[in-house]
CSV table of C-alpha atoms in Angstrom, one decimal:
chain,number,residue,atom,x,y,z
A,135,UNK,CA,176.9,-5.4,84.2
A,136,UNK,CA,178.1,-3.1,87.0
A,137,UNK,CA,180.7,-4.1,89.5
A,138,UNK,CA,179.3,-5.3,92.6
A,139,UNK,CA,178.8,-2.3,95.6
A,140,UNK,CA,181.8,-4.2,97.7
A,141,UNK,CA,183.8,-3.3,94.6
A,142,UNK,CA,183.4,0.2,94.4
A,143,UNK,CA,183.9,0.5,98.1
A,144,UNK,CA,187.6,-1.0,98.0
A,145,UNK,CA,190.6,1.0,98.0
A,146,UNK,CA,192.8,1.2,94.1
A,147,UNK,CA,195.3,-1.0,95.8
A,148,UNK,CA,193.0,-3.7,96.7
A,149,UNK,CA,191.1,-3.4,93.6
A,150,UNK,CA,194.8,-3.8,92.0
A,151,UNK,CA,194.7,-7.3,94.0
A,152,UNK,CA,192.0,-8.7,92.3
A,153,UNK,CA,193.3,-6.8,88.3
A,154,UNK,CA,196.0,-8.5,88.7
A,155,UNK,CA,193.9,-11.8,88.6
A,156,UNK,CA,191.7,-10.7,85.8
A,157,UNK,CA,188.9,-9.8,86.9
A,158,UNK,CA,186.7,-7.3,85.2
A,159,UNK,CA,184.6,-6.3,87.7
A,160,UNK,CA,187.8,-4.7,89.4
A,161,UNK,CA,189.0,-3.0,85.8
A,162,UNK,CA,185.2,-1.7,86.2
A,163,UNK,CA,185.7,-0.1,89.3
A,164,UNK,CA,189.1,1.2,88.6
A,165,UNK,CA,188.0,2.5,85.1
A,166,UNK,CA,184.7,4.2,86.7
A,167,UNK,CA,186.8,6.2,89.7
A,168,UNK,CA,190.3,7.1,86.7
A,169,UNK,CA,188.2,7.0,83.5
A,170,UNK,CA,187.1,10.7,83.7
A,171,UNK,CA,190.4,11.9,84.2
A,172,UNK,CA,191.7,10.5,82.1
A,173,UNK,CA,189.3,10.9,79.6
A,174,UNK,CA,189.8,14.4,80.5
A,175,UNK,CA,193.9,14.8,80.6
A,176,UNK,CA,193.8,13.7,77.0
A,177,UNK,CA,191.1,15.5,75.8
A,178,UNK,CA,193.0,18.6,77.6
A,179,UNK,CA,196.1,17.4,75.5
A,180,UNK,CA,194.3,16.6,71.8
A,181,UNK,CA,191.7,19.1,71.9
A,182,UNK,CA,189.6,16.3,70.2
A,183,UNK,CA,187.2,14.9,71.8
A,184,UNK,CA,187.1,11.6,69.2
A,185,UNK,CA,190.4,11.2,69.5
A,186,UNK,CA,190.6,11.8,72.9
A,187,UNK,CA,188.5,8.5,72.9
A,188,UNK,CA,190.4,6.7,70.9
A,189,UNK,CA,193.7,7.0,73.2
A,190,UNK,CA,191.3,6.3,76.5
A,191,UNK,CA,190.3,3.2,75.3
A,192,UNK,CA,193.4,2.4,74.0
A,193,UNK,CA,195.5,3.0,77.3
A,194,UNK,CA,192.6,1.3,79.2
A,195,UNK,CA,192.5,-1.8,77.2
A,196,UNK,CA,196.9,-1.8,78.0
A,197,UNK,CA,196.1,-1.4,81.6
A,198,UNK,CA,194.0,-4.3,81.6
A,199,UNK,CA,196.7,-6.2,79.5
A,200,UNK,CA,199.4,-4.9,81.3
A,201,UNK,CA,197.8,-5.1,84.8
A,202,UNK,CA,200.5,-7.4,86.2
A,203,UNK,CA,203.0,-4.3,86.4
A,204,UNK,CA,201.8,-2.6,88.5
A,205,UNK,CA,204.3,-1.7,91.4
A,206,UNK,CA,202.9,0.4,94.2
A,207,UNK,CA,206.3,1.2,95.4
A,208,UNK,CA,206.1,3.5,92.1
A,209,UNK,CA,203.2,5.5,93.0
A,210,UNK,CA,199.8,5.6,93.5
A,211,UNK,CA,197.2,3.1,90.6
A,212,UNK,CA,195.6,7.1,89.7
A,213,UNK,CA,199.7,8.4,88.8
A,214,UNK,CA,200.2,4.9,87.0
A,215,UNK,CA,196.6,5.0,85.0
A,216,UNK,CA,197.7,8.8,84.6
A,217,UNK,CA,201.2,7.9,83.2
A,218,UNK,CA,200.0,5.6,80.6
A,219,UNK,CA,197.1,7.9,79.5
A,220,UNK,CA,200.1,10.6,79.1
A,221,UNK,CA,202.2,8.6,77.5
A,222,UNK,CA,199.8,7.0,74.7
A,223,UNK,CA,199.1,10.9,74.0
A,224,UNK,CA,202.1,12.1,73.4
A,225,UNK,CA,202.7,8.7,71.4
A,226,UNK,CA,199.2,10.2,69.0
A,227,UNK,CA,200.7,14.1,69.0
A,228,UNK,CA,204.2,13.1,67.6
A,229,UNK,CA,202.9,10.7,65.4
A,230,UNK,CA,200.8,12.9,63.9
A,231,UNK,CA,203.1,16.2,62.2
A,232,UNK,CA,199.8,17.9,60.4
A,233,UNK,CA,198.7,18.6,64.5
A,234,UNK,CA,202.1,19.0,65.7
A,235,UNK,CA,202.1,22.0,63.2
A,236,UNK,CA,198.8,23.5,63.8
A,237,UNK,CA,200.0,23.3,67.5
A,238,UNK,CA,203.2,24.9,66.9
A,239,UNK,CA,202.0,28.4,69.4
A,240,UNK,CA,202.1,28.3,72.8
A,241,UNK,CA,199.1,29.9,72.1
A,242,UNK,CA,197.1,27.6,70.5
A,243,UNK,CA,197.7,25.3,74.0
A,244,UNK,CA,194.8,27.7,75.8
A,245,UNK,CA,192.6,27.0,72.2
A,246,UNK,CA,192.1,23.6,73.6
A,247,UNK,CA,190.9,24.0,76.8
A,248,UNK,CA,187.4,24.9,75.3
A,249,UNK,CA,185.3,22.6,76.2
A,250,UNK,CA,182.2,20.4,75.3
A,251,UNK,CA,179.5,20.2,78.4
A,252,UNK,CA,180.6,19.7,81.6
A,253,UNK,CA,179.4,17.0,84.0
A,254,UNK,CA,178.1,18.8,87.6
A,255,UNK,CA,178.5,15.5,90.7
A,256,UNK,CA,180.1,15.6,93.8
A,257,UNK,CA,182.8,13.3,92.3
A,258,UNK,CA,183.6,16.7,89.6
A,259,UNK,CA,183.4,18.6,93.3
A,260,UNK,CA,186.1,17.2,95.0
A,261,UNK,CA,187.8,16.5,91.4
A,262,UNK,CA,187.1,20.9,91.3
A,263,UNK,CA,188.9,21.0,95.2
A,264,UNK,CA,191.8,19.3,94.0
A,265,UNK,CA,192.3,21.1,90.7
A,266,UNK,CA,191.9,24.9,92.7
A,267,UNK,CA,195.3,23.5,95.2
A,268,UNK,CA,197.3,22.5,91.6
A,269,UNK,CA,196.4,25.1,90.0
A,270,UNK,CA,197.6,27.6,92.8
A,271,UNK,CA,200.9,25.9,92.7
A,272,UNK,CA,200.9,26.2,89.1
A,273,UNK,CA,200.6,29.6,89.7
A,274,UNK,CA,203.8,30.3,92.1
A,275,UNK,CA,205.8,29.2,89.1
A,276,UNK,CA,207.2,32.3,87.1
A,277,UNK,CA,205.7,32.8,83.9
A,278,UNK,CA,209.1,31.0,82.1
A,279,UNK,CA,209.0,28.0,84.0
A,280,UNK,CA,205.1,27.4,83.9
A,281,UNK,CA,205.4,28.3,80.3
A,282,UNK,CA,208.4,25.2,79.3
A,283,UNK,CA,206.2,23.2,82.0
A,284,UNK,CA,203.3,23.7,79.5
A,285,UNK,CA,204.5,23.2,76.7
A,286,UNK,CA,206.5,19.9,77.5
A,287,UNK,CA,203.5,18.3,79.6
A,288,UNK,CA,200.2,19.0,78.2
A,289,UNK,CA,201.5,20.2,74.7
A,290,UNK,CA,203.3,16.7,73.9
A,291,UNK,CA,206.9,18.8,72.7
A,292,UNK,CA,210.0,17.4,73.0
A,293,UNK,CA,212.7,20.5,74.8
A,294,UNK,CA,214.1,20.0,71.7
A,295,UNK,CA,211.2,21.4,70.2
A,296,UNK,CA,210.3,23.5,72.7
A,297,UNK,CA,214.0,25.5,72.5
A,298,UNK,CA,213.1,26.2,69.0
A,299,UNK,CA,210.0,27.4,69.3
A,300,UNK,CA,211.1,29.7,72.0
A,301,UNK,CA,214.8,30.4,70.7
A,302,UNK,CA,216.5,29.9,73.5
A,303,UNK,CA,219.1,26.8,74.4
A,304,UNK,CA,217.9,23.8,74.8
A,305,UNK,CA,220.3,23.7,79.0
A,306,UNK,CA,217.7,26.8,79.5
A,307,UNK,CA,215.2,24.9,78.6
A,308,UNK,CA,215.4,21.4,80.9
A,309,UNK,CA,216.6,23.9,83.4
A,310,UNK,CA,214.0,25.6,83.7
A,311,UNK,CA,211.5,22.4,83.5
A,312,UNK,CA,213.1,20.9,86.4
A,313,UNK,CA,212.9,24.4,88.5
A,314,UNK,CA,209.1,24.6,87.9
A,315,UNK,CA,208.7,20.8,89.1
A,316,UNK,CA,210.6,21.6,92.1
A,317,UNK,CA,208.5,24.9,92.7
A,318,UNK,CA,205.7,23.5,92.0
A,319,UNK,CA,206.2,20.0,94.5
A,320,UNK,CA,207.3,22.7,97.7
A,321,UNK,CA,203.8,24.5,97.0
A,322,UNK,CA,201.6,21.7,96.8
A,323,UNK,CA,199.8,21.4,100.1
A,324,UNK,CA,201.4,17.4,102.5
A,325,UNK,CA,198.2,16.2,101.9
A,326,UNK,CA,198.6,16.2,98.3
A,327,UNK,CA,201.4,15.1,98.7
A,328,UNK,CA,200.9,12.5,99.9
A,329,UNK,CA,198.1,11.5,98.2
A,330,UNK,CA,199.7,11.3,94.6
B,112,UNK,CA,235.0,9.2,88.1
B,113,UNK,CA,232.9,8.2,85.2
B,114,UNK,CA,229.8,7.6,87.7
B,115,UNK,CA,230.2,11.3,88.6
B,116,UNK,CA,230.7,12.4,84.5
B,117,UNK,CA,227.7,10.2,83.5
B,118,UNK,CA,225.4,11.8,86.5
B,119,UNK,CA,226.7,15.4,85.0
B,120,UNK,CA,225.5,14.6,81.2
B,121,UNK,CA,222.0,13.7,82.9
B,122,UNK,CA,220.9,15.0,85.8
B,123,UNK,CA,219.4,18.0,84.2
B,124,UNK,CA,217.5,15.6,82.3
B,125,UNK,CA,215.3,15.0,84.9
B,126,UNK,CA,212.7,17.3,84.4
B,127,UNK,CA,212.3,16.7,80.8
B,128,UNK,CA,211.8,13.6,81.3
B,129,UNK,CA,209.3,13.5,84.2
B,130,UNK,CA,207.2,15.6,81.8
B,131,UNK,CA,207.5,13.2,78.8
B,132,UNK,CA,210.1,15.8,77.2
B,133,UNK,CA,213.2,13.6,75.6
B,134,UNK,CA,212.5,11.9,72.4
B,135,UNK,CA,212.6,8.3,72.6
B,136,UNK,CA,216.4,7.6,72.1
B,137,UNK,CA,217.2,10.2,74.7
B,138,UNK,CA,214.4,9.1,77.2
B,139,UNK,CA,216.1,5.2,77.1
B,140,UNK,CA,220.1,6.9,77.0
B,141,UNK,CA,218.5,8.1,80.8
B,142,UNK,CA,216.6,5.7,82.1
B,143,UNK,CA,219.6,3.0,81.0
B,144,UNK,CA,221.6,6.0,83.7
B,145,UNK,CA,218.9,6.2,86.3
B,146,UNK,CA,219.4,1.8,86.8
B,147,UNK,CA,222.6,2.9,88.0
B,148,UNK,CA,222.3,6.4,89.6
B,149,UNK,CA,221.5,6.9,93.3
B,150,UNK,CA,221.0,10.8,93.0
B,151,UNK,CA,219.0,10.7,90.2
B,152,UNK,CA,216.3,8.2,91.4
B,153,UNK,CA,216.1,10.2,94.4
B,154,UNK,CA,215.7,12.9,92.2
B,155,UNK,CA,212.7,11.5,90.6
B,156,UNK,CA,211.4,9.8,93.2
B,157,UNK,CA,211.1,13.3,95.1
B,158,UNK,CA,209.9,15.1,91.9
B,159,UNK,CA,207.5,12.9,90.4
B,160,UNK,CA,204.4,14.2,93.1
B,161,UNK,CA,205.0,17.6,91.4
B,162,UNK,CA,204.5,15.8,87.9
B,163,UNK,CA,201.8,13.3,89.3
B,164,UNK,CA,199.6,16.3,90.4
B,165,UNK,CA,199.7,18.4,86.9
B,166,UNK,CA,195.9,16.0,85.4
B,167,UNK,CA,194.1,17.1,88.7
B,168,UNK,CA,194.5,21.3,87.4
B,169,UNK,CA,192.6,20.3,83.9
B,170,UNK,CA,188.8,20.7,83.6
B,171,UNK,CA,186.9,17.7,84.1
B,172,UNK,CA,184.6,15.8,81.2
B,173,UNK,CA,182.5,13.2,81.8
B,174,UNK,CA,183.4,10.8,78.5
B,175,UNK,CA,180.9,8.7,77.4
B,176,UNK,CA,179.0,5.7,78.1
B,177,UNK,CA,179.4,4.0,74.8
B,178,UNK,CA,182.8,4.5,75.8
B,179,UNK,CA,183.4,2.5,78.9
B,180,UNK,CA,180.4,-0.1,76.8
B,181,UNK,CA,183.0,-0.8,74.4
B,182,UNK,CA,186.1,-1.1,76.5
B,183,UNK,CA,183.7,-3.4,79.2
B,184,UNK,CA,182.8,-5.4,76.1
B,185,UNK,CA,186.3,-6.3,74.9
B,186,UNK,CA,187.4,-7.0,78.5
B,187,UNK,CA,185.0,-9.2,79.6
B,188,UNK,CA,185.8,-11.0,76.3
B,189,UNK,CA,189.6,-11.3,77.0
B,190,UNK,CA,188.5,-12.3,80.4
B,191,UNK,CA,186.4,-14.9,79.4
B,192,UNK,CA,188.7,-16.1,76.7
B,193,UNK,CA,191.9,-16.1,79.6
B,194,UNK,CA,189.9,-18.3,81.7
B,195,UNK,CA,188.2,-20.9,78.9
B,196,UNK,CA,192.3,-21.6,78.0
B,197,UNK,CA,193.2,-22.6,81.8
B,198,UNK,CA,190.2,-24.5,83.0
B,199,UNK,CA,192.2,-27.1,85.3
B,200,UNK,CA,195.2,-24.9,86.3
B,201,UNK,CA,195.9,-25.3,89.9
B,202,UNK,CA,195.9,-21.5,91.2
B,203,UNK,CA,199.4,-21.9,92.7
B,204,UNK,CA,201.0,-22.6,89.9
B,205,UNK,CA,199.6,-20.1,87.9
B,206,UNK,CA,200.5,-18.0,90.9
B,207,UNK,CA,204.4,-19.0,90.8
B,208,UNK,CA,205.0,-18.6,86.4
B,209,UNK,CA,203.6,-15.0,87.2
B,210,UNK,CA,205.1,-14.1,90.0
B,211,UNK,CA,208.7,-15.1,88.7
B,212,UNK,CA,208.1,-14.0,85.1
B,213,UNK,CA,206.9,-10.5,85.7
B,214,UNK,CA,210.3,-9.8,88.3
B,215,UNK,CA,208.0,-9.1,91.2
B,216,UNK,CA,209.6,-9.1,94.6
B,217,UNK,CA,206.7,-10.2,97.0
B,218,UNK,CA,207.2,-14.2,96.1
B,219,UNK,CA,207.8,-16.3,99.2
B,220,UNK,CA,207.7,-19.5,101.3
B,221,UNK,CA,206.8,-22.6,99.2
B,222,UNK,CA,206.2,-20.3,96.1
B,223,UNK,CA,209.8,-19.3,95.8
B,224,UNK,CA,210.9,-22.7,96.3
B,225,UNK,CA,209.1,-23.5,93.6
B,226,UNK,CA,210.7,-21.0,91.9
B,227,UNK,CA,214.0,-21.7,92.3
B,228,UNK,CA,213.3,-25.3,91.8
B,229,UNK,CA,211.6,-23.9,88.0
B,230,UNK,CA,215.1,-21.8,87.4
B,231,UNK,CA,217.4,-25.1,89.0
B,232,UNK,CA,216.1,-26.9,86.1
B,233,UNK,CA,215.7,-24.4,83.7
B,234,UNK,CA,219.6,-23.4,84.5
B,235,UNK,CA,220.6,-27.3,83.5
B,236,UNK,CA,218.7,-27.8,81.0
B,237,UNK,CA,219.9,-24.6,79.1
B,238,UNK,CA,223.7,-25.1,80.0
B,239,UNK,CA,223.6,-28.8,79.3
B,240,UNK,CA,222.4,-31.3,76.4
B,241,UNK,CA,219.4,-28.9,75.2
B,242,UNK,CA,217.9,-32.1,74.6
B,243,UNK,CA,214.4,-32.4,76.7
B,244,UNK,CA,215.4,-33.6,80.4
B,245,UNK,CA,214.5,-32.7,83.8
B,246,UNK,CA,211.3,-32.2,83.2
B,247,UNK,CA,211.4,-29.6,80.6
B,248,UNK,CA,211.8,-29.4,77.0
B,249,UNK,CA,213.3,-25.9,74.8
B,250,UNK,CA,212.5,-24.7,71.0
B,251,UNK,CA,215.2,-22.7,70.0
B,252,UNK,CA,213.8,-19.1,68.4
B,253,UNK,CA,214.4,-18.0,64.9
B,254,UNK,CA,215.9,-14.5,65.6
B,255,UNK,CA,215.8,-11.7,63.1
B,256,UNK,CA,219.2,-10.7,64.0
B,257,UNK,CA,219.4,-7.9,61.4
B,258,UNK,CA,216.8,-6.1,63.4
B,259,UNK,CA,218.4,-7.3,67.0
B,260,UNK,CA,222.2,-8.4,67.3
B,261,UNK,CA,223.8,-11.2,65.4
B,262,UNK,CA,223.9,-12.9,69.1
B,263,UNK,CA,220.4,-12.6,69.8
B,264,UNK,CA,218.7,-15.6,71.5
B,265,UNK,CA,215.5,-16.8,72.3
B,266,UNK,CA,214.7,-20.0,73.9
B,267,UNK,CA,211.1,-21.6,74.2
B,268,UNK,CA,211.1,-23.9,77.5
B,269,UNK,CA,207.9,-25.7,78.0
B,270,UNK,CA,207.6,-27.7,81.6
B,271,UNK,CA,206.9,-31.7,80.4
B,272,UNK,CA,203.2,-31.1,82.5
B,273,UNK,CA,202.0,-28.2,80.7
B,274,UNK,CA,199.5,-30.3,78.5
B,275,UNK,CA,198.0,-30.7,81.9
B,276,UNK,CA,198.6,-26.8,83.6
B,277,UNK,CA,199.5,-25.0,80.6
B,278,UNK,CA,202.5,-22.5,80.5
B,279,UNK,CA,206.0,-22.2,79.4
B,280,UNK,CA,208.7,-19.2,79.5
B,281,UNK,CA,210.3,-17.3,76.5
B,282,UNK,CA,214.0,-16.8,77.7
B,283,UNK,CA,216.1,-14.3,75.8
B,284,UNK,CA,219.8,-13.6,75.7
B,285,UNK,CA,222.1,-11.2,73.6
B,286,UNK,CA,218.8,-8.9,73.0
B,287,UNK,CA,219.1,-4.9,72.5
B,288,UNK,CA,216.8,-2.7,74.4
B,289,UNK,CA,213.7,-2.2,72.2
B,290,UNK,CA,215.0,0.8,69.8
B,291,UNK,CA,212.3,3.6,69.4
B,292,UNK,CA,209.9,1.5,71.8
B,293,UNK,CA,209.7,0.5,75.5
B,294,UNK,CA,208.7,-3.0,75.3
B,295,UNK,CA,209.3,-6.5,73.9
B,296,UNK,CA,205.8,-7.8,73.8
B,297,UNK,CA,204.5,-11.8,73.4
B,298,UNK,CA,202.5,-13.2,70.6
B,299,UNK,CA,200.5,-16.2,70.6
B,300,UNK,CA,199.2,-16.9,67.1
B,301,UNK,CA,196.6,-19.3,66.6
B,302,UNK,CA,195.8,-19.7,62.3
B,303,UNK,CA,195.4,-16.0,61.3
B,304,UNK,CA,194.3,-14.7,64.7
B,305,UNK,CA,197.1,-13.3,66.9
B,306,UNK,CA,196.8,-12.2,70.7
B,307,UNK,CA,198.6,-11.0,73.2
B,308,UNK,CA,200.4,-13.0,75.3
B,309,UNK,CA,202.5,-10.9,77.7
B,310,UNK,CA,205.1,-8.2,78.0
B,311,UNK,CA,209.0,-8.5,78.5
B,312,UNK,CA,211.8,-5.7,78.8
B,313,UNK,CA,215.3,-7.1,79.3
B,314,UNK,CA,218.3,-6.3,81.7
B,315,UNK,CA,221.2,-4.3,80.4
B,316,UNK,CA,223.0,-7.2,79.6
B,317,UNK,CA,220.1,-8.4,77.3
B,318,UNK,CA,218.7,-11.3,79.3
B,319,UNK,CA,215.0,-11.3,80.3
B,320,UNK,CA,212.1,-13.7,80.4
B,321,UNK,CA,208.5,-13.5,79.6
B,322,UNK,CA,205.6,-15.3,80.7
B,323,UNK,CA,203.3,-17.1,78.3
B,324,UNK,CA,200.8,-18.8,81.4
B,325,UNK,CA,198.5,-19.9,79.1
B,326,UNK,CA,198.0,-23.3,77.0
B,327,UNK,CA,199.9,-24.1,74.5
B,328,UNK,CA,197.2,-25.9,72.5
B,329,UNK,CA,196.0,-24.9,69.5
B,330,UNK,CA,199.2,-22.1,69.4
B,331,UNK,CA,200.4,-22.6,65.7
B,332,UNK,CA,203.5,-19.7,66.9
B,333,UNK,CA,204.8,-18.1,69.6
B,334,UNK,CA,206.0,-14.2,68.1
B,335,UNK,CA,207.9,-10.9,69.6
B,336,UNK,CA,207.2,-7.4,68.6
B,337,UNK,CA,209.0,-4.5,70.3
B,338,UNK,CA,206.1,-2.0,70.9
B,339,UNK,CA,205.5,0.4,73.3
B,340,UNK,CA,204.7,1.1,76.9
B,341,UNK,CA,202.1,-0.8,78.1
B,342,UNK,CA,201.8,-2.9,75.1
B,343,UNK,CA,199.8,-3.1,71.9
B,344,UNK,CA,196.5,-5.0,71.1
B,345,UNK,CA,197.8,-5.9,67.6
B,346,UNK,CA,201.3,-6.4,66.2
B,347,UNK,CA,203.2,-3.2,65.1
B,348,UNK,CA,205.7,-5.2,63.6
B,349,UNK,CA,207.0,-7.8,62.0
B,350,UNK,CA,208.0,-10.0,64.5
B,351,UNK,CA,211.8,-10.5,65.3
B,352,UNK,CA,211.8,-13.6,67.8
B,353,UNK,CA,209.5,-16.5,66.1
B,354,UNK,CA,208.7,-19.8,67.2
B,355,UNK,CA,206.9,-22.4,65.0
B,356,UNK,CA,205.4,-25.2,67.1
């Protein structure tokens, strides 16, 4: 059973009002809207389709169970959903020490970008445009900043691990993370900043 | 001077925190600092947009249909269970309990008045003899002080009309911030089945409340564990708080 077409027309924040009261159709509409981004983020981080599926399922179950905790003041529904997925994926990565060892190089991250067959839809077209803008913003970062941002966010490494990996002081790693995010924020257009 | 010194200590952690690059202990320390540092709060607000954009840079793939099917099966089953457990609940009262216990600021008017009445009654009860009176009864919990703190306490507060409306509240004090975890999670055990109930956090002074919005009929035990952000679907540790009913 799919949610009614009306539910799909509602804004995320309106769906969250219904979801807070335990409406599974509202949850399904949220999943339909953000499940792909959630799965893609988990897949990008773990590089394994089955693990990414497990993480996505666990993350959305926790979203259902902690639905009353969404706070619009702290960001969009999309950011909340993807934040939970990111957190869950980092947990999975850090629990798996063998996997960690395999991932212990920056080059390994690039290999994980290989992917299964892509979905070709209008939604994906819009996402590709969004991706183009974010990638362009990332491209404005000096390589050293981009490296630590990627290792942290997509690799799930702690700043201590990154400092060891790159043989540099922890303070330098933290500083580059902060500078990188600041530069990226300034490179994003106002529309993108508003949407997020 | 202390505040400035503390800020200096944590200021460089903002980027690492947003990227998830602090370990759990560092993350908790930073969040404690964040509670009282408007400069870091402002910096977090300013840079969050950059982190929120990062997932969009990833190639997009459709998750398998089976994933949605199994997810929705679980969610619809839980929704049915929750509805069955609260058949006669009055909507306004349900909202009042939820609003209070999850500390959302939006309650107002009649709801706020109802919450105030509940708060006063509970306060009188806890400060007094501890017997059932004023429309509430309380049960002291068994607390694993060795894994929490010697002064940790938890009390289950049940309205006398719980049989009709359902609902109870777990009030805790002296509880430490969960080490290596993010939240406390409340569970209801019926026989050998354990179901998640709600999540709660404690303030820096160790106080907190948790909602138990459903009826306690058939519940053998209310338990609390420490779990990762968002909670777990099954307890991942032995309960740190337990109340046998």
